[in-house]
Each structure stands twice: as C-alpha cells, then as structure tokens.
PDB file of C-alpha atoms in Angstrom:
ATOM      1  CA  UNK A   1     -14.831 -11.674 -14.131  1.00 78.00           C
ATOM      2  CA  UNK A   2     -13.530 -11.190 -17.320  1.00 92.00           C
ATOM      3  CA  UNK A   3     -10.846  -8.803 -18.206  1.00 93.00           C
ATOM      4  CA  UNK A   4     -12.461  -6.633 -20.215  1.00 93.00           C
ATOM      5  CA  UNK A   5     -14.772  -6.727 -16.509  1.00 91.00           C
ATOM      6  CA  UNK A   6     -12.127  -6.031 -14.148  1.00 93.00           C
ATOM      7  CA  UNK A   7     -10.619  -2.898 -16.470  1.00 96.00           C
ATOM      8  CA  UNK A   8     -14.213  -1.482 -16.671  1.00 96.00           C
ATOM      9  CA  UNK A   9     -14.049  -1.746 -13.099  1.00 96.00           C
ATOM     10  CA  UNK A  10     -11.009  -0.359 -12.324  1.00 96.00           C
ATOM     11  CA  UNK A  11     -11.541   2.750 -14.630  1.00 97.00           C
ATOM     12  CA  UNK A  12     -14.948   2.486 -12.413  1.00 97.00           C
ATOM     13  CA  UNK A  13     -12.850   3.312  -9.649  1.00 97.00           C
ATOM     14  CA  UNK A  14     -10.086   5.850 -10.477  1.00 96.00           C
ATOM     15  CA  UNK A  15     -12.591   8.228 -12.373  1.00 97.00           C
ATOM     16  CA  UNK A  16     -14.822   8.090  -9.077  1.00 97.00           C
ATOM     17  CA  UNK A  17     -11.907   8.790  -6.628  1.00 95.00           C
ATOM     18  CA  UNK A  18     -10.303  11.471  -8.760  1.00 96.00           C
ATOM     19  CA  UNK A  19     -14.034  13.033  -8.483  1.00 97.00           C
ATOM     20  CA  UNK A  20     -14.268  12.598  -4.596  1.00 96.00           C
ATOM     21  CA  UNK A  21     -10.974  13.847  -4.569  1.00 95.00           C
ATOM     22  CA  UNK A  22     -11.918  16.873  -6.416  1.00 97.00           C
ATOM     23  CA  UNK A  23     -15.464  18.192  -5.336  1.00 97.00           C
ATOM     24  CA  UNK A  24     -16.165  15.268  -2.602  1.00 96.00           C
ATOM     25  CA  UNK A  25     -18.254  12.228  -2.012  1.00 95.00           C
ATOM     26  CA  UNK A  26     -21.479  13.687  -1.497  1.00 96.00           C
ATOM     27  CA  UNK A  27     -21.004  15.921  -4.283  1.00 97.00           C
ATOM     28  CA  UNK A  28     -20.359  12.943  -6.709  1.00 97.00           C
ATOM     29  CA  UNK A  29     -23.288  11.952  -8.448  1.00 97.00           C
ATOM     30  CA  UNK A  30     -23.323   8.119  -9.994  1.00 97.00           C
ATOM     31  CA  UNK A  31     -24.421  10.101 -13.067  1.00 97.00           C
ATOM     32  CA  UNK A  32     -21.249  12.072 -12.828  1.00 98.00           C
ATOM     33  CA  UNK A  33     -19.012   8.907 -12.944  1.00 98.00           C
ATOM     34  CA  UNK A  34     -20.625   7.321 -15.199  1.00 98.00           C
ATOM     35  CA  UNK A  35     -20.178  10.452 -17.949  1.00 98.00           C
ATOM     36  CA  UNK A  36     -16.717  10.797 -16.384  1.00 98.00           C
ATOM     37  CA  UNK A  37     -15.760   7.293 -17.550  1.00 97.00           C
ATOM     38  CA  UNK A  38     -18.151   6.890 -20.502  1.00 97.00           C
ATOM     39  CA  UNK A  39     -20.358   3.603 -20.020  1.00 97.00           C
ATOM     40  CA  UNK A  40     -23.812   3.150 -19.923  1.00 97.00           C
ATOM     41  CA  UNK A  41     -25.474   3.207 -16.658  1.00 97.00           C
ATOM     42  CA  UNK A  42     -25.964  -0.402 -16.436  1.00 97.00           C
ATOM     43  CA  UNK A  43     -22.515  -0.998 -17.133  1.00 97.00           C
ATOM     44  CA  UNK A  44     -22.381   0.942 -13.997  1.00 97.00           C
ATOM     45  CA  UNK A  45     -24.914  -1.217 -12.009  1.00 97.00           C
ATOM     46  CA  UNK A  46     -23.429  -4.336 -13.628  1.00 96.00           C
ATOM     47  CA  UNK A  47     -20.212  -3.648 -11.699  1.00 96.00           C
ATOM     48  CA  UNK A  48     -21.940  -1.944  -8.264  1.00 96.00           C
ATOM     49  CA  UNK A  49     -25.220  -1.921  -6.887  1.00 96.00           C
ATOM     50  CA  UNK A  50     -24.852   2.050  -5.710  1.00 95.00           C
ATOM     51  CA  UNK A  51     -22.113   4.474  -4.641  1.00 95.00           C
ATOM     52  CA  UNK A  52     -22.018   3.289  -1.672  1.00 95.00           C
ATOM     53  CA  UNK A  53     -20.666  -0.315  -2.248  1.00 96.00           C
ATOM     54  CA  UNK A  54     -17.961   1.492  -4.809  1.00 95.00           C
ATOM     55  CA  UNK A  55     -16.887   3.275  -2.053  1.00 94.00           C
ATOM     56  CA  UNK A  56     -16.691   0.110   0.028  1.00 92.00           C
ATOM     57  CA  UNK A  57     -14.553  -1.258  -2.547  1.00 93.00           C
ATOM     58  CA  UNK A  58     -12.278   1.208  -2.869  1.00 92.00           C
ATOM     59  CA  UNK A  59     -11.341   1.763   0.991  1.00 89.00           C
ATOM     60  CA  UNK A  60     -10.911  -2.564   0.623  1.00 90.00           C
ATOM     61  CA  UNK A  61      -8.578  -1.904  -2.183  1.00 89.00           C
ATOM     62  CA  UNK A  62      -6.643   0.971  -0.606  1.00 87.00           C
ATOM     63  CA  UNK A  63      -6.208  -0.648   2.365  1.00 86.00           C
ATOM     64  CA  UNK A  64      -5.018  -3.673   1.121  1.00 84.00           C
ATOM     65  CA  UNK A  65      -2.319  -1.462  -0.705  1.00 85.00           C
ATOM     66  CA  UNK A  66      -1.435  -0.255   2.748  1.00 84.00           C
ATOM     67  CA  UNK A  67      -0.955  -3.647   4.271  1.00 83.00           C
ATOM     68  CA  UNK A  68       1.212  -4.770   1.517  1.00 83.00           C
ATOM     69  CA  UNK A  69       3.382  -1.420   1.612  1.00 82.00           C
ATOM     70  CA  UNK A  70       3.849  -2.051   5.712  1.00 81.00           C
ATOM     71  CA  UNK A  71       4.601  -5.531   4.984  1.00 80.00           C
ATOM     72  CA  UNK A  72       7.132  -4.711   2.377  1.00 79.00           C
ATOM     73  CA  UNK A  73       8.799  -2.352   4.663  1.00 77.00           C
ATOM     74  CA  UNK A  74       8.615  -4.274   7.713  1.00 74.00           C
ATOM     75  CA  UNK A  75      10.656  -6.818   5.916  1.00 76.00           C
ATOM     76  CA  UNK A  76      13.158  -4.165   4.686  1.00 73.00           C
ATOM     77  CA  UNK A  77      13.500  -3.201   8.862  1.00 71.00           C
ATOM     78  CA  UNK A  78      13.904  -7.099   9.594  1.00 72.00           C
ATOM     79  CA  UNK A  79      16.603  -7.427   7.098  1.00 71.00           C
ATOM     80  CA  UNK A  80      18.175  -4.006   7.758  1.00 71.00           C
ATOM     81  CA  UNK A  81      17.922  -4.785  11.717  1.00 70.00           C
ATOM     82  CA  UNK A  82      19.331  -7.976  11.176  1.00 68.00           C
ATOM     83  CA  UNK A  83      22.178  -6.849  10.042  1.00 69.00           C
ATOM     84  CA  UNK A  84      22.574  -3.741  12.186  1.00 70.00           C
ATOM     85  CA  UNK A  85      22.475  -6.610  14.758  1.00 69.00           C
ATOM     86  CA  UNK A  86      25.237  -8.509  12.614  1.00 68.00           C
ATOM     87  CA  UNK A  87      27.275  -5.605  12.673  1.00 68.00           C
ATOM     88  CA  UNK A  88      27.064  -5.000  16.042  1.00 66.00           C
ATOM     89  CA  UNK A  89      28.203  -8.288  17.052  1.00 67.00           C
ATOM     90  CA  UNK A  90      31.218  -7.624  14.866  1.00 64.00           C
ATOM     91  CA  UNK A  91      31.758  -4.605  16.803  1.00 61.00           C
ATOM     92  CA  UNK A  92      31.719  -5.693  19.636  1.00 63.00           C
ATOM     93  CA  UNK A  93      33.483  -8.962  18.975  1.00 59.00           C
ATOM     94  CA  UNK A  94      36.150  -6.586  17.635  1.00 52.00           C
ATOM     95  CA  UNK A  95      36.349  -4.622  21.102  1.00 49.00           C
ATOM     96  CA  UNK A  96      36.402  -7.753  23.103  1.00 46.00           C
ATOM     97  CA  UNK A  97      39.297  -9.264  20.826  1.00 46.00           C
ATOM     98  CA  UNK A  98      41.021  -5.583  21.003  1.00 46.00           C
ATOM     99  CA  UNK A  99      40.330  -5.610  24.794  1.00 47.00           C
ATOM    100  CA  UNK A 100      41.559  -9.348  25.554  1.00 47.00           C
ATOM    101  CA  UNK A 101      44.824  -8.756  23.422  1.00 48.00           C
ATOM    102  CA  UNK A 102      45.230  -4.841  25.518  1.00 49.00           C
ATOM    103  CA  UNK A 103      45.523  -3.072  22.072  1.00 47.00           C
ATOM    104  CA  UNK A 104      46.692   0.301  22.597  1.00 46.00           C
ATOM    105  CA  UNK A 105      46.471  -0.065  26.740  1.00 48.00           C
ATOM    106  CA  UNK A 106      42.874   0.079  26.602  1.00 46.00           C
ATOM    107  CA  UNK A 107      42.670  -3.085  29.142  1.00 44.00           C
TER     108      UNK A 107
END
C-alpha cells in the first residue's frame, strides 16, 4: 500500500470513529464518512469492503495500541521492581551489617 494509501486510510478511520463517537455506530452511515472525509465512494470501497470490516480494523488497531502501552509499562514495573528489589537488598544488607557490628545496642 502506498502512502498516499495508508493516509487515505487512516483519515478513513479517525473521521469514522470521531462519528461513532459522536452519534454512534449504527447511526453512522458509510455515506456520512465518506462526506466527512471527502473521497469518492470507491475510494471508500477501495480501502474497505463495508462498515463492518472498518470497524474490524479499528478495534485491531486499538488494541494493538493497548498491548504496546501494557508492554511499555510492564517494562517500566520490571525495571522499577528491580530496583525496589536492589534497594531492598541494600537495606537490608545495611541492617544486617548494623546488626552484626551492634550499632547503637540494637543486637
């Protein structure tokens, strides 16, 4: 797909979903995207056989947005637990020194 294609597409896309977002799926014609984002109807069709496929496309895209977000932030909580763990062992290595040499009485 060329991409002159994939930006058709993708203004496809956002002018549909601000429309569901605004008066709903079943409310939104094809007609109605296709005057939203100004093409031809068989630009349209080029790009999707019917709403339904669009909307198929869209839930692939968000999700994949979604997967990618948890993944990002499930590698921020590895690092950041990593090094909660680091710190801990610090800690505690800290306490055991403190508690082997009686700092303070605490042994």
């Amino acid at each position: 797909m060329s991409t002159q294609d994939l930006q058709t597409r993708d203004r496809i896309l956002k002018a549909a979903f601000g429309l569901f977002l605004q008066i709903g799926y079943e409310n939104t014609s094809v007609q109605a995207i296709i005057d939203a984002v100004g093409i031809a109807k068989g630009t349209y069709y080029h790009h999707f056989k019917g709403k339904e496929e669009m909307l198929v496309v869209m839930i692939e895209q968000m999700s994949r947005r979604v997967a990618d977000a948890l993944d990002r932030v499930g590698e921020y909580l590895g690092v950041w637990r990593f090094h909660q763990r680091r710190a801990l062992e610090l800690a505690f290595g800290v306490l055991v020194v403190f508690e082997d040499d009686d700092v303070h009485g605490w042994a």
